[in-house]
C-alpha atoms as a printed R data frame, in Angstrom:
    type eleno elety resid chain resno        x       y      z
1   ATOM     1    CA   GLU     A     1  -48.600   4.337 22.472
2   ATOM     2    CA   GLY     A     2  -49.152   2.859 25.284
3   ATOM     3    CA   ARG     A     3  -51.873   5.247 25.938
4   ATOM     4    CA   LYS     A     4  -53.318   4.117 23.246
5   ATOM     5    CA   GLU     A     5  -53.557   0.527 24.083
6   ATOM     6    CA   ILE     A     6  -54.597   0.997 26.893
7   ATOM     7    CA   ARG     A     7  -58.144   2.880 25.265
8   ATOM     8    CA   GLY     A     8  -58.414  -0.242 23.135
9   ATOM     9    CA   TRP     A     9  -57.156  -2.314 26.182
10  ATOM    10    CA   ARG     A    10  -60.648  -0.726 27.559
11  ATOM    11    CA   ARG     A    11  -62.973  -0.412 24.980
12  ATOM    12    CA   GLU     A    12  -62.280  -4.290 24.671
13  ATOM    13    CA   THR     A    13  -63.483  -5.000 27.760
14  ATOM    14    CA   ARG     A    14  -66.378  -2.746 27.499
15  ATOM    15    CA   GLU     A    15  -67.711  -5.452 23.682
16  ATOM    16    CA   GLU     A    16  -66.551  -8.059 26.107
17  ATOM    17    CA   LYS     A    17  -69.823  -7.443 28.171
18  ATOM    18    CA   GLU     A    18  -72.034  -6.549 25.818
19  ATOM    19    CA   ASN     A    19  -71.549  -9.795 23.818
20  ATOM    20    CA   ARG     A    20  -71.802 -11.739 26.962
21  ATOM    21    CA   LYS     A    21  -75.105  -9.857 27.076
22  ATOM    22    CA   GLU     A    22  -76.015  -9.695 23.248
23  ATOM    23    CA   ARG     A    23  -75.469 -14.052 23.464
24  ATOM    24    CA   LYS     A    24  -78.139 -14.330 26.588
25  ATOM    25    CA   LEU     A    25  -80.386 -12.781 24.533
26  ATOM    26    CA   LYS     A    26  -79.869 -15.408 21.611
27  ATOM    27    CA   TYR     A    27  -79.943 -18.097 24.104
28  ATOM    28    CA   GLY     A    28  -83.627 -16.683 25.743
29  ATOM    29    CA   ARG     A    29  -84.768 -16.717 22.302
30  ATOM    30    CA   LEU     A    30  -83.231 -19.962 20.836
31  ATOM    31    CA   MET     A    31  -84.746 -21.975 24.000
32  ATOM    32    CA   THR     A    32  -87.750 -21.023 24.258
33  ATOM    33    CA   GLY     A    33  -88.670 -20.115 20.616
34  ATOM    34    CA   PRO     A    34  -89.635 -23.769 19.196
35  ATOM    35    CA   PRO     A    35  -91.977 -24.639 22.313
36  ATOM    36    CA   LEU     A    36  -93.336 -21.778 22.935
37  ATOM    37    CA   GLY     A    37  -94.656 -21.459 19.677
38  ATOM    38    CA   GLY     A    38  -95.781 -24.339 19.019
39  ATOM    39    CA   LEU     A    39  -97.363 -24.408 22.381
40  ATOM    40    CA   LEU     A    40  -99.356 -21.693 21.353
41  ATOM    41    CA   PHE     A    41  -99.774 -22.739 17.552
42  ATOM    42    CA   GLN     A    42 -101.597 -26.081 19.945
43  ATOM    43    CA   PHE     A    43 -104.111 -23.249 21.939
44  ATOM    44    CA   PHE     A    44 -104.326 -20.516 19.230
45  ATOM    45    CA   GLY     A    45 -103.772 -21.230 16.228
46  ATOM    46    CA   PHE     A    46 -101.958 -19.263 13.632
47  ATOM    47    CA   GLU     A    47 -102.848 -15.832 13.768
48  ATOM    48    CA   THR     A    48 -103.388 -16.053 17.148
49  ATOM    49    CA   THR     A    49  -99.380 -17.260 17.602
50  ATOM    50    CA   PHE     A    50  -97.461 -14.277 15.712
51  ATOM    51    CA   PHE     A    51 -100.957 -11.692 16.832
52  ATOM    52    CA   ILE     A    52  -98.468 -12.192 20.541
53  ATOM    53    CA   ASN     A    53  -95.489 -11.879 18.238
54  ATOM    54    CA   ALA     A    54  -95.893  -9.139 16.958
55  ATOM    55    CA   GLY     A    55  -97.410  -7.319 20.086
56  ATOM    56    CA   LEU     A    56  -94.336  -8.054 21.976
57  ATOM    57    CA   LEU     A    57  -92.104  -6.646 19.439
58  ATOM    58    CA   ILE     A    58  -93.558  -3.045 19.992
59  ATOM    59    CA   VAL     A    59  -92.760  -3.180 23.078
60  ATOM    60    CA   PRO     A    60  -88.801  -2.758 22.303
61  ATOM    61    CA   ILE     A    61  -89.360  -0.745 19.475
62  ATOM    62    CA   VAL     A    62  -90.126   1.506 21.155
63  ATOM    63    CA   LEU     A    63  -88.411   1.854 23.668
64  ATOM    64    CA   SER     A    64  -85.289   1.633 21.441
65  ATOM    65    CA   PHE     A    65  -85.938   5.431 20.299
66  ATOM    66    CA   PHE     A    66  -85.673   6.035 24.654
67  ATOM    67    CA   TRP     A    67  -82.321   3.927 25.509
68  ATOM    68    CA   LEU     A    68  -80.495   3.644 22.323
69  ATOM    69    CA   PRO     A    69  -77.853   6.753 22.316
70  ATOM    70    CA   SER     A    70  -77.629   8.847 19.152
71  ATOM    71    CA   THR     A    71  -74.807   8.413 16.812
72  ATOM    72    CA   ASN     A    72  -74.378  12.108 15.893
73  ATOM    73    CA   SER     A    73  -71.574  12.464 19.116
74  ATOM    74    CA   MET     A    74  -69.322   8.982 18.032
75  ATOM    75    CA   LYS     A    75  -66.296  10.832 16.194
76  ATOM    76    CA   PRO     A    76  -64.487   8.273 14.459
77  ATOM    77    CA   GLU     A    77  -60.953   7.156 15.474
78  ATOM    78    CA   GLU     A    78  -58.016   8.009 12.751
79  ATOM    79    CA   ASP     A    79  -57.218   4.437 12.540
80  ATOM    80    CA   VAL     A    80  -60.488   2.235 11.943
81  ATOM    81    CA   VAL     A    81  -59.957   0.392  9.068
82  ATOM    82    CA   HIS     A    82  -63.272  -0.532  6.879
83  ATOM    83    CA   ALA     A    83  -64.394  -3.837  6.142
84  ATOM    84    CA   SER     A    84  -63.680  -3.738  2.515
85  ATOM    85    CA   ASN     A    85  -60.492  -3.430  3.583
86  ATOM    86    CA   LEU     A    86  -60.703  -7.127  5.582
87  ATOM    87    CA   LEU     A    87  -61.532  -9.320  2.744
88  ATOM    88    CA   THR     A    88  -58.521  -9.545  0.708
89  ATOM    89    CA   CYS     A    89  -56.769 -11.822  4.230
90  ATOM    90    CA   LYS     A    90  -58.351 -15.591  3.425
91  ATOM    91    CA   TRP     A    91  -59.408 -16.431  6.739
92  ATOM    92    CA   VAL     A    92  -61.713 -13.571  6.635
93  ATOM    93    CA   TRP     A    93  -63.547 -15.612  4.232
94  ATOM    94    CA   ILE     A    94  -63.488 -18.627  6.552
95  ATOM    95    CA   GLY     A    95  -64.665 -16.792  9.381
96  ATOM    96    CA   MET     A    96  -68.003 -15.359  7.905
97  ATOM    97    CA   LEU     A    97  -68.188 -18.627  5.849
98  ATOM    98    CA   ALA     A    98  -68.334 -20.356  9.393
99  ATOM    99    CA   PRO     A    99  -71.705 -18.106 10.464
100 ATOM   100    CA   THR     A   100  -72.956 -19.071  7.827
101 ATOM   101    CA   LEU     A   101  -73.202 -22.735  6.899
102 ATOM   102    CA   ALA     A   102  -74.339 -22.863 11.338
103 ATOM   103    CA   CYS     A   103  -76.939 -20.127 10.540
104 ATOM   104    CA   ALA     A   104  -77.941 -22.003  7.314
105 ATOM   105    CA   SER     A   105  -78.444 -25.177  9.141
106 ATOM   106    CA   TRP     A   106  -81.400 -23.698 11.836
107 ATOM   107    CA   GLY     A   107  -82.667 -21.952  8.330
108 ATOM   108    CA   LEU     A   108  -82.497 -25.958  6.880
109 ATOM   109    CA   LEU     A   109  -84.888 -27.446  9.914
110 ATOM   110    CA   ASP     A   110  -86.863 -24.351 10.675
111 ATOM   111    CA   THR     A   111  -88.982 -25.502  7.241
112 ATOM   112    CA   THR     A   112  -87.536 -29.254  6.221
113 ATOM   113    CA   LEU     A   113  -88.060 -30.878 10.126
114 ATOM   114    CA   GLU     A   114  -92.150 -30.355 10.501
115 ATOM   115    CA   LEU     A   115  -92.622 -31.873  7.382
116 ATOM   116    CA   HIS     A   116  -89.800 -34.858  7.666
117 ATOM   117    CA   LEU     A   117  -91.144 -34.973 11.596
118 ATOM   118    CA   ALA     A   118  -94.605 -35.666 10.946
119 ATOM   119    CA   PRO     A   119  -94.681 -39.213  9.758
120 ATOM   120    CA   PHE     A   120  -94.417 -39.290 13.545
121 ATOM   121    CA   GLY     A   121  -97.470 -37.850 14.124
122 ATOM   122    CA   LEU     A   122  -96.081 -35.518 16.251
123 ATOM   123    CA   ASN     A   123  -98.150 -31.590 17.344
124 ATOM   124    CA   PRO     A   124  -96.681 -29.146 17.183
125 ATOM   125    CA   PHE     A   125  -95.499 -28.583 20.402
126 ATOM   126    CA   HIS     A   126  -93.381 -31.486 20.328
127 ATOM   127    CA   ILE     A   127  -91.952 -30.793 17.030
128 ATOM   128    CA   GLY     A   128  -91.575 -27.615 18.666
129 ATOM   129    CA   LEU     A   129  -89.185 -29.550 21.621
130 ATOM   130    CA   MET     A   130  -87.078 -31.241 18.719
131 ATOM   131    CA   LEU     A   131  -85.910 -28.202 17.963
132 ATOM   132    CA   LEU     A   132  -85.471 -27.698 21.354
133 ATOM   133    CA   ILE     A   133  -82.196 -30.338 21.190
134 ATOM   134    CA   PRO     A   134  -79.517 -28.282 18.727
135 ATOM   135    CA   ALA     A   135  -80.906 -24.585 20.608
136 ATOM   136    CA   ALA     A   136  -79.980 -26.135 24.477
137 ATOM   137    CA   THR     A   137  -76.525 -28.407 22.655
138 ATOM   138    CA   TYR     A   138  -75.708 -24.763 21.548
139 ATOM   139    CA   LEU     A   139  -76.376 -22.999 24.749
140 ATOM   140    CA   ILE     A   140  -74.754 -25.561 27.446
141 ATOM   141    CA   PHE     A   141  -71.303 -25.166 24.850
142 ATOM   142    CA   SER     A   142  -71.591 -22.320 23.382
143 ATOM   143    CA   PRO     A   143  -69.314 -21.166 27.006
144 ATOM   144    CA   ILE     A   144  -66.625 -24.117 27.371
145 ATOM   145    CA   VAL     A   145  -65.629 -23.619 23.497
146 ATOM   146    CA   GLY     A   146  -65.103 -20.089 24.550
147 ATOM   147    CA   LEU     A   147  -63.011 -21.312 26.913
148 ATOM   148    CA   PHE     A   148  -60.908 -23.102 24.920
149 ATOM   149    CA   GLU     A   149  -57.176 -21.258 24.543
150 ATOM   150    CA   PHE     A   150  -55.628 -24.808 23.066
151 ATOM   151    CA   PRO     A   151  -55.598 -25.868 20.611
152 ATOM   152    CA   GLY     A   152  -56.541 -22.474 19.153
153 ATOM   153    CA   PRO     A   153  -59.409 -20.528 17.162
154 ATOM   154    CA   LYS     A   154  -58.577 -22.960 13.775
155 ATOM   155    CA   PRO     A   155  -58.567 -26.139 15.146
156 ATOM   156    CA   LEU     A   156  -62.476 -25.901 16.092
157 ATOM   157    CA   VAL     A   157  -64.293 -23.800 13.627
158 ATOM   158    CA   LEU     A   158  -62.665 -27.418 11.447
159 ATOM   159    CA   LEU     A   159  -64.396 -29.557 13.902
160 ATOM   160    CA   GLY     A   160  -66.942 -26.888 14.271
161 ATOM   161    CA   PHE     A   161  -67.608 -28.384 10.114
162 ATOM   162    CA   LEU     A   162  -67.321 -32.060 10.909
163 ATOM   163    CA   PHE     A   163  -69.857 -31.769 13.178
164 ATOM   164    CA   LEU     A   164  -72.659 -29.857 11.001
165 ATOM   165    CA   CYS     A   165  -71.207 -32.461  8.022
166 ATOM   166    CA   VAL     A   166  -72.349 -35.373  9.766
167 ATOM   167    CA   GLY     A   167  -75.254 -33.925 12.251
168 ATOM   168    CA   THR     A   168  -76.897 -32.904  8.109
169 ATOM   169    CA   LEU     A   169  -75.938 -36.420  7.342
170 ATOM   170    CA   LEU     A   170  -77.023 -38.803  9.246
171 ATOM   171    CA   LEU     A   171  -79.980 -36.148 10.263
172 ATOM   172    CA   GLY     A   172  -81.854 -37.315  6.187
173 ATOM   173    CA   PRO     A   173  -79.869 -40.118  6.831
174 ATOM   174    CA   SER     A   174  -78.365 -39.988  3.439
175 ATOM   175    CA   PRO     A   175  -79.450 -42.358  1.067
176 ATOM   176    CA   PHE     A   176  -75.748 -43.322  0.999
177 ATOM   177    CA   LEU     A   177  -75.922 -44.166  4.439
178 ATOM   178    CA   PHE     A   178  -78.408 -46.968  2.896
179 ATOM   179    CA   PHE     A   179  -77.355 -50.090  6.688
180 ATOM   180    CA   LEU     A   180  -79.191 -46.925  9.123
181 ATOM   181    CA   PRO     A   181  -82.674 -47.375 10.341
182 ATOM   182    CA   ARG     A   182  -85.369 -44.459  8.793
183 ATOM   183    CA   GLY     A   183  -87.687 -43.060 11.028
184 ATOM   184    CA   SER     A   184  -85.366 -43.519 13.767
185 ATOM   185    CA   LEU     A   185  -86.370 -40.139 16.317
186 ATOM   186    CA   VAL     A   186  -83.493 -41.195 18.637
187 ATOM   187    CA   LEU     A   187  -80.884 -40.248 14.706
188 ATOM   188    CA   ASP     A   188  -83.119 -37.445 14.378
189 ATOM   189    CA   SER     A   189  -82.588 -36.577 17.627
190 ATOM   190    CA   ILE     A   190  -78.597 -37.290 17.683
191 ATOM   191    CA   SER     A   191  -77.852 -35.552 14.651
192 ATOM   192    CA   LEU     A   192  -79.787 -32.048 16.093
193 ATOM   193    CA   LEU     A   193  -77.384 -32.636 19.017
194 ATOM   194    CA   LEU     A   194  -74.334 -32.582 15.811
195 ATOM   195    CA   ILE     A   195  -75.735 -29.814 14.733
196 ATOM   196    CA   GLY     A   196  -76.472 -27.674 17.291
197 ATOM   197    CA   LEU     A   197  -72.265 -28.617 18.813
198 ATOM   198    CA   GLY     A   198  -71.530 -27.718 15.266
199 ATOM   199    CA   SER     A   199  -72.562 -24.151 15.661
200 ATOM   200    CA   ALA     A   200  -71.765 -24.111 18.955
201 ATOM   201    CA   PHE     A   201  -68.277 -24.637 17.912
202 ATOM   202    CA   THR     A   202  -68.114 -22.592 14.817
203 ATOM   203    CA   ILE     A   203  -69.656 -19.359 15.255
204 ATOM   204    CA   VAL     A   204  -68.032 -18.523 18.826
205 ATOM   205    CA   PRO     A   205  -64.404 -19.554 17.794
206 ATOM   206    CA   CYS     A   206  -64.023 -17.420 14.221
207 ATOM   207    CA   LEU     A   207  -64.366 -13.121 16.298
208 ATOM   208    CA   GLU     A   208  -60.992 -14.890 17.646
209 ATOM   209    CA   MET     A   209  -59.359 -16.193 14.058
210 ATOM   210    CA   VAL     A   210  -60.660 -13.048 12.543
211 ATOM   211    CA   THR     A   211  -59.156 -10.353 15.203
212 ATOM   212    CA   GLU     A   212  -55.943 -12.520 14.636
213 ATOM   213    CA   GLU     A   213  -55.161 -12.645 11.545
214 ATOM   214    CA   VAL     A   214  -56.391  -9.046 11.268
215 ATOM   215    CA   SER     A   215  -55.887  -7.609 14.162
216 ATOM   216    CA   SER     A   216  -52.115  -6.087 12.818
217 ATOM   217    CA   LYS     A   217  -55.183  -3.404 10.700
218 ATOM   218    CA   GLY     A   218  -55.788  -1.085 13.612
219 ATOM   219    CA   ASP     A   219  -59.362  -0.633 14.869
220 ATOM   220    CA   VAL     A   220  -60.726  -3.786 13.089
221 ATOM   221    CA   THR     A   221  -63.622  -4.415 15.888
222 ATOM   222    CA   ASP     A   222  -66.397  -2.764 13.311
223 ATOM   223    CA   ALA     A   223  -65.819  -3.674 10.638
224 ATOM   224    CA   ILE     A   224  -65.377  -7.409 11.859
225 ATOM   225    CA   SER     A   225  -69.075  -7.122 13.243
226 ATOM   226    CA   GLY     A   226  -70.138  -5.986 10.786
227 ATOM   227    CA   LEU     A   227  -69.113  -8.893  8.401
228 ATOM   228    CA   LEU     A   228  -70.545 -11.080 11.024
229 ATOM   229    CA   SER     A   229  -73.873  -9.807 11.514
230 ATOM   230    CA   SER     A   230  -73.320  -9.944  7.664
231 ATOM   231    CA   ALA     A   231  -72.800 -13.705  7.168
232 ATOM   232    CA   VAL     A   232  -75.074 -14.378  9.783
233 ATOM   233    CA   ALA     A   233  -77.960 -12.260  8.018
234 ATOM   234    CA   LEU     A   234  -77.231 -13.807  5.324
235 ATOM   235    CA   GLY     A   235  -77.313 -17.512  6.182
236 ATOM   236    CA   ASN     A   236  -81.286 -17.180  8.149
237 ATOM   237    CA   THR     A   237  -81.750 -16.231  4.071
238 ATOM   238    CA   VAL     A   238  -80.155 -18.949  2.566
239 ATOM   239    CA   GLY     A   239  -80.846 -21.883  4.874
240 ATOM   240    CA   PRO     A   240  -84.779 -22.149  4.654
241 ATOM   241    CA   PHE     A   241  -84.909 -21.262  0.506
242 ATOM   242    CA   LEU     A   242  -82.606 -23.359  0.417
243 ATOM   243    CA   GLY     A   243  -84.169 -25.818  2.335
244 ATOM   244    CA   SER     A   244  -87.610 -25.397  1.307
245 ATOM   245    CA   SER     A   245  -86.330 -25.614 -2.530
246 ATOM   246    CA   LEU     A   246  -84.008 -28.880 -2.864
247 ATOM   247    CA   THR     A   247  -87.217 -30.789  0.293
248 ATOM   248    CA   GLY     A   248  -89.308 -29.977 -2.429
249 ATOM   249    CA   ALA     A   249  -86.463 -30.645 -5.463
250 ATOM   250    CA   VAL     A   250  -85.936 -33.942 -4.703
251 ATOM   251    CA   GLY     A   251  -86.455 -34.854 -1.122
252 ATOM   252    CA   PHE     A   252  -86.010 -33.959  2.729
253 ATOM   253    CA   GLU     A   253  -82.612 -37.371  2.405
254 ATOM   254    CA   TRP     A   254  -80.838 -35.584 -0.575
255 ATOM   255    CA   CYS     A   255  -81.083 -32.419  0.880
256 ATOM   256    CA   THR     A   256  -80.163 -32.828  3.658
257 ATOM   257    CA   SER     A   257  -76.996 -34.425  2.180
258 ATOM   258    CA   ILE     A   258  -76.745 -31.875 -0.273
259 ATOM   259    CA   PHE     A   259  -75.960 -29.033  2.129
260 ATOM   260    CA   SER     A   260  -73.870 -32.210  4.346
261 ATOM   261    CA   ALA     A   261  -71.504 -31.567  0.485
262 ATOM   262    CA   ILE     A   262  -71.238 -28.122  1.026
263 ATOM   263    CA   THR     A   263  -69.963 -27.618  4.633
264 ATOM   264    CA   GLY     A   264  -67.502 -31.387  3.606
265 ATOM   265    CA   ALA     A   265  -66.551 -27.998  0.667
266 ATOM   266    CA   ALA     A   266  -65.355 -26.122  3.295
267 ATOM   267    CA   ILE     A   267  -63.396 -28.185  5.283
268 ATOM   268    CA   ILE     A   268  -61.531 -29.295  1.847
269 ATOM   269    CA   LEU     A   269  -61.198 -25.911  1.921
270 ATOM   270    CA   TYR     A   270  -59.801 -25.872  4.834
271 ATOM   271    CA   PHE     A   271  -57.581 -28.128  4.777
272 ATOM   272    CA   ILE     A   272  -55.975 -26.708  1.470
273 ATOM   273    CA   MET     A   273  -55.952 -23.075  3.223
274 ATOM   274    CA   SER     A   274  -53.911 -24.822  5.689
275 ATOM   275    CA   MET     A   275  -51.612 -26.271  3.615
276 ATOM   276    CA   ASN     A   276  -51.389 -22.917  2.173
277 ATOM   277    CA   ASP     A   277  -50.443 -21.106  5.162
278 ATOM   278    CA   LEU     A   278  -48.260 -24.263  5.810
279 ATOM   279    CA   TYR     A   279  -45.872 -23.942  3.008
280 ATOM   280    CA   ILE     A   280  -46.015 -19.789  2.733
281 ATOM   281    CA   PHE     A   281  -44.584 -20.193  6.261
282 ATOM   282    CA   SER     A   282  -42.067 -23.959  5.357
283 ATOM   283    CA   ARG     A   283  -40.619 -20.974  2.071
284 ATOM   284    CA   GLU     A   284  -40.474 -18.206  4.694
285 ATOM   285    CA   ASN     A   285  -38.181 -19.608  7.972
286 ATOM   286    CA   LYS     A   286  -36.167 -21.391  4.704
287 ATOM   287    CA   SER     A   287  -34.934 -18.094  3.867
288 ATOM   288    CA   GLU     A   288  -34.244 -16.429  6.436
289 ATOM   289    CA   LYS     A   289  -32.057 -19.839  7.368
290 ATOM   290    CA   GLU     A   290  -30.559 -18.365  4.592
291 ATOM   291    CA   ASP     A   291  -30.064 -15.306  5.460
292 ATOM   292    CA   ASP     A   292  -28.304 -15.965  8.951
293 ATOM   293    CA   ASP     A   293  -25.838 -18.627  6.852
294 ATOM   294    CA   PHE     A   294  -24.703 -15.839  4.299
295 ATOM   295    CA   PHE     A   295  -25.043 -12.868  6.727
296 ATOM   296    CA   PRO     A   296  -23.437 -13.970  9.863
297 ATOM   297    CA   ASP     A   297  -23.549 -12.800 13.164
298 ATOM   298    CA   ILE     A   298  -19.925 -11.217 14.435
299 ATOM   299    CA   SER     A   299  -20.472 -10.159 18.039
300 ATOM   300    CA   THR     A   300  -18.339  -6.898 19.800
301 ATOM   301    CA   ASP     A   301  -16.504  -9.391 21.662
302 ATOM   302    CA   ALA     A   302  -14.957 -10.888 18.247
303 ATOM   303    CA   MET     A   303  -14.131  -7.831 16.836
304 ATOM   304    CA   VAL     A   304  -10.117  -7.705 17.073
305 ATOM   305    CA   LEU     A   305   -9.803  -3.823 17.406
306 ATOM   306    CA   PRO     A   306   -5.721  -2.907 15.740
């Protein structure tokens, strides 16, 4: 058992290093993508921008054939848990919902923010700089959120839901917020900043939250990575489709309001699950107390020998 724990600790250490490298690459993409794309589009046009992007993508594709290790030598361990076994835990669904909503908010911005900012007369480079606001916020606060040990991952995810809900509600702004000014770049910038904060607070703690809930099942690292990667891909797929469809049907203000309502529904679901856990915890404590009262602890000092 001790050797297994040491091997697990070493494996988690290597995976933490790989996750840090992956986050650095993700930060670089989020930071350089929008302004670089806008700059290339402004000076070289639409087709040349994607030709350059395709040429850059060829390099890692070719290098991957030489650098990536073969999987034939990797033998599965006996305690490896499959992803389907984790779906029975309700908090796994919240852990998947968190990155899905965060990535969907980014996908929504990719397809609709340019149309929303069109009345300001911004060029593609300036629009890229606006998209840089949530990316830079995510870059700055993700390491900070990763350092939080109190109050735990679950409250941090809830805080991320709140940031996403308020940020998308202000981005329109929503027709319900009739007292806010329309066509304000300052308000849009604040909204994008809140969306970046929400992304950091939902994506970073969800891995720890899911791991704490299902770690007793065995080696769940691969299963959790697969589920969270699927959630990110789902958000990247649903976000652009939802944003373009709703904007074309009801307008940008109602589109962001509907997305804010979806995030609000996630907050309500979070509270329902938390109250259910609190109820189960109180019932278990009450049952243990009744058992202690019914079966008192008899110490050896109190025993009287004949």
